[in-house]
XYZ file of C-alpha atoms in Angstrom:
434
model
C -116.805 184.493 67.883
C -118.762 185.341 64.788
C -118.324 181.830 63.407
C -119.417 180.243 66.661
C -122.543 182.412 66.762
C -123.438 181.239 63.288
C -122.828 177.679 64.471
C -125.413 178.099 67.188
C -127.886 179.093 64.491
C -127.191 175.868 62.637
C -124.658 177.043 60.081
C -121.757 174.691 60.764
C -123.186 171.309 59.827
C -121.309 171.246 56.536
C -118.082 172.407 58.152
C -118.238 169.775 60.880
C -119.132 167.034 58.427
C -116.009 167.870 56.488
C -113.814 167.806 59.568
C -115.155 164.863 61.536
C -116.707 161.578 60.486
C -119.967 160.572 62.128
C -118.993 158.881 65.418
C -120.164 155.461 66.495
C -122.355 155.142 69.554
C -120.932 154.716 73.033
C -121.806 152.214 75.686
C -121.173 152.874 79.369
C -117.645 151.400 79.086
C -116.616 152.438 75.610
C -117.541 151.896 72.001
C -120.259 149.448 71.058
C -118.614 146.336 69.664
C -120.411 146.650 66.352
C -118.588 149.879 65.407
C -116.785 149.378 62.112
C -115.174 152.750 61.308
C -111.432 152.492 60.750
C -108.831 154.754 62.393
C -107.289 157.534 60.370
C -103.532 157.526 60.837
C -101.136 160.018 59.281
C -98.941 158.530 56.585
C -95.600 157.522 58.078
C -94.275 154.851 55.755
C -94.861 151.143 56.185
C -96.335 150.216 59.558
C -95.157 147.236 61.623
C -97.252 144.100 61.506
C -99.783 144.213 64.336
C -99.395 141.905 67.314
C -101.786 139.019 67.869
C -103.084 140.368 71.208
C -106.822 140.069 71.601
C -109.379 141.803 73.748
C -110.096 145.506 73.975
C -107.564 148.273 74.327
C -108.571 150.080 77.504
C -107.941 153.739 78.311
C -108.518 154.897 81.872
C -109.568 158.449 82.750
C -108.557 159.012 86.381
C -109.583 162.428 87.642
C -111.497 164.505 90.171
C -115.062 163.644 89.234
C -116.879 165.272 92.155
C -114.627 167.751 93.985
C -113.165 171.210 93.518
C -111.463 170.318 90.193
C -114.403 168.458 88.643
C -115.488 171.385 86.455
C -112.072 171.854 84.870
C -111.265 168.154 84.421
C -113.609 165.382 85.601
C -116.690 164.338 83.624
C -115.814 166.742 80.812
C -112.458 165.019 80.448
C -114.186 161.662 80.015
C -116.286 163.195 77.240
C -113.172 164.585 75.530
C -111.426 161.192 75.616
C -114.493 159.442 74.205
C -114.695 162.031 71.433
C -111.079 161.259 70.499
C -111.811 157.525 70.442
C -114.824 158.116 68.210
C -112.891 160.374 65.847
C -110.147 157.724 65.589
C -112.718 155.170 64.531
C -113.304 153.105 67.679
C -110.804 150.363 66.835
C -107.045 150.034 66.658
C -105.055 147.008 65.459
C -108.331 145.077 65.179
C -109.131 145.722 68.844
C -112.105 147.628 70.198
C -111.241 150.671 72.302
C -112.905 151.019 75.692
C -112.873 154.024 78.017
C -113.180 153.514 81.773
C -113.194 156.258 84.400
C -112.533 156.681 88.107
C -112.638 159.392 90.798
C -109.339 159.826 92.648
C -110.967 162.258 95.125
C -107.736 164.322 95.155
C -106.064 161.622 97.260
C -102.873 159.915 96.153
C -103.749 156.674 97.951
C -107.172 156.487 96.293
C -105.752 157.295 92.868
C -102.959 154.741 93.212
C -105.424 152.094 94.336
C -107.622 152.607 91.282
C -104.625 152.678 88.928
C -103.202 149.487 90.463
C -106.492 147.649 89.947
C -106.760 148.956 86.385
C -103.226 147.851 85.500
C -103.131 144.547 87.360
C -106.703 143.287 87.017
C -108.612 145.166 84.324
C -105.920 145.407 81.654
C -105.872 149.188 81.223
C -103.090 150.190 78.824
C -102.957 153.950 79.368
C -104.205 156.335 82.058
C -104.853 160.019 81.359
C -106.389 162.998 83.159
C -104.684 162.990 86.581
C -105.753 166.485 87.585
C -103.916 166.609 90.918
C -100.129 166.756 91.200
C -99.824 164.419 94.197
C -102.034 161.833 92.481
C -100.209 162.242 89.167
C -96.771 161.698 90.720
C -97.989 158.599 92.521
C -99.666 157.092 89.453
C -96.688 157.917 87.231
C -94.401 155.899 89.500
C -96.851 152.996 89.480
C -97.183 153.125 85.684
C -93.408 153.022 85.379
C -93.231 149.929 87.590
C -95.964 148.189 85.586
C -94.559 149.140 82.190
C -97.686 151.107 81.297
C -98.188 154.630 79.924
C -99.609 157.621 81.782
C -100.385 160.914 80.045
C -100.959 163.766 82.486
C -103.190 166.608 81.321
C -104.503 168.069 84.565
C -101.577 168.164 87.002
C -99.032 170.957 86.738
C -95.932 170.162 88.794
C -92.667 170.164 86.846
C -91.492 167.229 88.970
C -93.319 165.019 86.459
C -90.599 165.823 83.916
C -87.925 166.674 86.486
C -86.496 164.445 89.191
C -89.517 162.113 89.080
C -89.702 161.743 85.288
C -90.507 158.374 83.757
C -89.718 156.686 80.412
C -93.447 155.897 80.108
C -94.749 159.200 81.503
C -95.980 162.168 79.466
C -96.785 165.680 80.707
C -99.141 166.898 78.028
C -100.946 170.220 78.474
C -99.018 172.722 80.622
C -96.870 172.982 83.764
C -95.994 175.408 86.542
C -92.893 176.643 84.711
C -94.965 177.804 81.716
C -97.574 179.428 83.967
C -94.868 181.268 85.871
C -93.063 182.452 82.754
C -96.223 183.767 81.135
C -98.045 185.468 83.991
C -95.067 186.337 86.171
C -93.190 188.076 83.372
C -96.276 190.013 82.220
C -97.070 191.443 85.668
C -93.445 192.331 86.341
C -93.424 194.327 83.125
C -96.538 196.155 84.326
C -94.785 197.263 87.528
C -95.681 194.462 89.923
C -92.492 194.279 91.978
C -93.673 193.172 95.439
C -95.340 189.729 95.426
C -97.345 187.865 98.046
C -98.256 184.203 97.388
C -101.488 182.570 98.513
C -100.675 178.929 97.899
C -102.488 175.579 97.968
C -100.547 173.470 100.452
C -99.610 170.454 98.325
C -97.272 169.537 95.459
C -98.970 171.652 92.777
C -99.193 174.836 94.837
C -95.632 174.533 96.098
C -94.305 174.052 92.557
C -96.303 176.979 91.168
C -95.139 179.288 93.964
C -91.523 178.154 93.573
C -91.439 178.606 89.789
C -93.223 181.978 89.850
C -91.041 183.284 92.681
C -87.967 182.369 90.623
C -89.291 184.450 87.707
C -90.076 187.369 90.037
C -86.642 187.353 91.646
C -84.856 186.986 88.306
C -86.811 189.998 87.036
C -85.776 192.224 89.936
C -88.911 191.797 92.048
C -89.237 190.649 95.650
C -91.390 188.170 97.549
C -92.814 189.958 100.575
C -94.719 187.043 102.053
C -96.690 183.839 101.604
C -99.591 181.993 103.163
C -100.445 178.363 102.519
C -103.993 177.087 102.707
C -105.465 173.573 102.778
C -106.975 172.104 99.646
C -110.661 172.953 99.215
C -110.691 176.009 101.495
C -114.007 177.832 101.866
C -112.888 180.860 103.923
C -109.862 182.826 102.716
C -110.410 185.856 104.957
C -107.424 185.328 107.270
C -105.083 184.632 104.357
C -106.269 187.693 102.441
C -105.871 189.940 105.477
C -102.291 188.710 105.822
C -101.682 189.523 102.168
C -103.194 192.974 102.604
C -100.882 193.686 105.515
C -97.822 192.769 103.466
C -98.387 195.791 101.168
C -97.854 193.714 98.069
C -98.228 194.993 94.500
C -99.344 191.525 93.382
C -101.314 188.933 95.331
C -100.566 185.728 93.439
C -103.005 182.827 93.763
C -101.015 179.609 93.459
C -104.103 177.407 93.519
C -106.787 176.200 91.115
C -110.430 175.327 90.530
C -112.801 175.971 93.424
C -110.006 177.413 95.573
C -109.203 180.055 92.950
C -112.875 180.891 92.490
C -113.402 181.377 96.224
C -110.204 183.399 96.653
C -111.011 185.783 93.781
C -114.574 186.365 94.971
C -113.503 187.008 98.557
C -110.632 189.288 97.489
C -113.227 191.396 95.669
C -115.438 191.478 98.774
C -112.446 192.711 100.804
C -111.788 195.397 98.192
C -108.156 194.361 97.868
C -107.767 195.606 94.301
C -110.015 198.670 94.294
C -107.201 201.126 94.886
C -105.714 200.353 91.476
C -102.150 199.916 92.752
C -102.570 196.253 93.679
C -103.095 193.387 91.223
C -104.611 189.980 91.765
C -102.872 187.268 89.741
C -104.676 183.979 89.177
C -101.694 181.866 88.211
C -103.933 179.054 86.979
C -107.402 179.910 85.701
C -109.675 178.465 83.023
C -112.772 179.425 81.141
C -115.124 177.632 83.540
C -113.540 179.464 86.486
C -114.108 182.843 84.818
C -117.707 181.903 84.093
C -118.248 180.911 87.742
C -116.703 184.122 89.073
C -118.433 186.437 86.596
C -116.929 189.180 84.449
C -117.806 191.947 86.883
C -115.439 190.438 89.458
C -112.894 188.682 87.203
C -112.402 191.447 84.615
C -108.786 192.370 83.983
C -107.275 189.195 85.445
C -104.336 187.863 83.451
C -103.214 184.251 83.335
C -101.570 181.716 81.036
C -103.401 179.048 79.019
C -102.535 176.553 76.282
C -106.046 176.592 74.765
C -109.111 178.826 74.451
C -112.252 177.791 72.599
C -112.606 180.974 70.519
C -109.140 181.176 68.942
C -109.863 179.983 65.384
C -112.205 177.892 63.257
C -110.741 174.582 64.454
C -111.024 175.396 68.172
C -114.584 176.640 67.664
C -115.604 173.513 65.733
C -114.300 171.153 68.423
C -115.727 173.295 71.206
C -119.196 173.334 69.700
C -119.209 169.529 69.553
C -118.017 169.355 73.148
C -120.562 171.954 74.283
C -123.409 169.973 72.759
C -122.473 167.016 74.973
C -121.316 168.748 78.141
C -123.163 172.074 78.276
C -119.947 174.026 78.852
C -116.966 175.054 76.788
C -113.880 172.845 77.165
C -111.013 173.864 79.417
C -107.422 173.465 78.302
C -107.219 170.299 80.417
C -110.191 168.698 78.675
C -108.982 169.778 75.244
C -105.576 168.369 76.140
C -107.092 164.996 77.044
C -108.623 164.795 73.573
C -105.294 165.518 71.902
C -103.359 163.170 74.177
C -105.721 160.276 73.475
C -105.666 160.810 69.722
C -101.857 161.007 69.625
C -101.572 157.881 71.758
C -103.881 155.896 69.481
C -101.987 157.019 66.392
C -98.756 155.878 68.048
C -100.254 152.496 68.943
C -101.288 152.039 65.306
C -97.846 153.055 64.073
C -96.048 150.819 66.592
C -98.187 147.806 65.716
C -98.781 147.024 69.376
C -100.565 148.379 72.432
C -98.768 146.079 74.853
C -95.179 147.277 74.384
C -95.119 150.659 76.139
C -91.557 151.419 75.026
C -92.451 150.922 71.367
C -95.542 153.116 71.683
C -93.588 155.838 73.504
C -90.928 155.776 70.781
C -93.605 156.430 68.166
C -95.178 159.171 70.294
C -91.811 160.944 70.339
C -91.197 160.464 66.622
C -94.577 161.753 65.456
C -95.347 165.506 65.458
C -98.412 166.550 67.458
C -101.037 168.278 65.344
C -104.665 168.914 66.231
C -106.965 171.896 66.816
C -105.004 172.774 69.963
C -101.406 172.140 68.949
C -99.399 172.969 65.846
C -96.249 170.906 65.268
C -95.835 170.065 68.932
C -93.300 167.473 70.025
C -92.706 165.115 72.923
C -89.238 165.432 74.461
C -87.248 162.609 76.057
C -88.069 163.928 79.544
C -91.801 163.505 78.851
C -92.574 167.206 78.330
C -94.783 168.143 75.362
C -93.584 171.388 73.793
C -96.344 173.620 72.419
C -97.195 177.314 72.306
C -99.004 178.862 75.273
C -100.984 182.099 75.469
C -101.187 184.998 77.892
C -104.901 185.679 78.389
C -106.888 188.567 79.889
C -110.477 188.482 81.109
C -112.789 190.855 79.240
C -114.945 193.528 80.797
C -118.718 193.002 80.857
C -119.040 195.659 78.146
C -116.622 193.837 75.830
C -118.346 190.448 76.099
C -120.869 189.539 73.417
C -122.121 186.262 74.879
C -122.100 183.967 77.912
C -118.826 182.265 76.907
C -117.122 185.290 75.305
C -114.920 185.805 78.352
C -111.261 186.219 77.407
C -108.838 187.550 74.840
C -105.353 186.458 73.816
C -102.819 189.115 74.803
C -99.846 187.370 73.232
C -98.611 183.922 72.268
C -95.454 182.505 73.830
C -93.592 179.989 71.616
C -93.159 176.578 73.174
C -89.359 176.719 73.199
C -89.625 179.858 75.360
C -92.551 178.776 77.518
C -91.126 175.542 78.969
C -87.967 174.739 80.889
C -85.033 174.167 78.491
C -83.924 170.559 78.242
C -80.392 171.657 79.165
C -81.725 172.654 82.610
C -83.689 169.447 83.144
C -83.196 167.416 86.321
C -84.790 164.341 84.702
C -82.424 161.367 85.246
C -83.231 160.115 81.735
C -81.699 163.316 80.356
C -78.958 163.942 82.914
C -77.498 160.450 82.377
C -76.932 161.234 78.691
C -75.043 164.477 79.224
């Protein structure tokens, strides 16, 4: 926090100059064709000779650009991807890199339609973002059929690396298993034995409830009830009253974005946690959600994240750059989109082609993942990226020293403990090799 405050006073110019090269300018579709900076690729021995393909390499950002998830993914995700392209140098294998974006409107049919046009007509090589589990599952299947790569940062369902895994699909940032392990275990240890789930009624919510309930039951707790609400619900009163009547120790919110914000605010209005013997668990929450709710209402909430802007010098340096463009600190989903794009471009360079998805995926699995967010991460054969995650707690108003000083790291959970073991995977690509 101290370093970031000095940055706001103009003290980080030298630090940032040392970390990042000056980026080329962007056009509305990607990098201006006159950009000449060359990509920086980690040494990995002799690289294959590049293919003779011409035309730009296109990356598509398909996300919620205007709905309840727009703040945690959306336009900020497009900025993060463009930052990664700039930092790579704007070109790969003598091809310009272009970034296109689309709004899936949290509808699988809309998302699939955009992805189909991108793959079949516009020559998009890789799609990232995909901050809705139903959309992500649909697009992943389409990408598999077209022999293209999709890298999911926003969606959380473990089905992406389970029964619906794909040889060209990557689940980058987090998943419902990691959220459940982190938050569920922590609240059980604090005495939360009786759980009630308030769940978004689609693939993501169902997966998060299922995985968290499994942790609760394995830890000796019980599930005393559940209520499922439509996506983008404005009034949670009836659901919260049902939860109150269940006499639960923990009311677990298996939702995200605007739904989580509304549920937390209305739970406070109902006084559901004032007695001190009932906890509210936001199973998926991010820095922008906490800011929208306010510390007075959100204080004390615990949840699991894979990134927070104020963890170290590297996270603060990236976050300042992002803040200057977007006016908000990056969420873990947006930070993940930066890392996913950079790793993909490095793999394309190493593979010597952008058009052979299998060759690029092989390089993505071979190369360790290292950036400001991830230390020595790896991509497994089921598509799951293994990285550390962190149990976070929202600060009190008295503890906060600035508008974005909102959370603290309670503990770090190593990646091999946070995610489902490969031996338990239902991914056909893994099961067939056992």
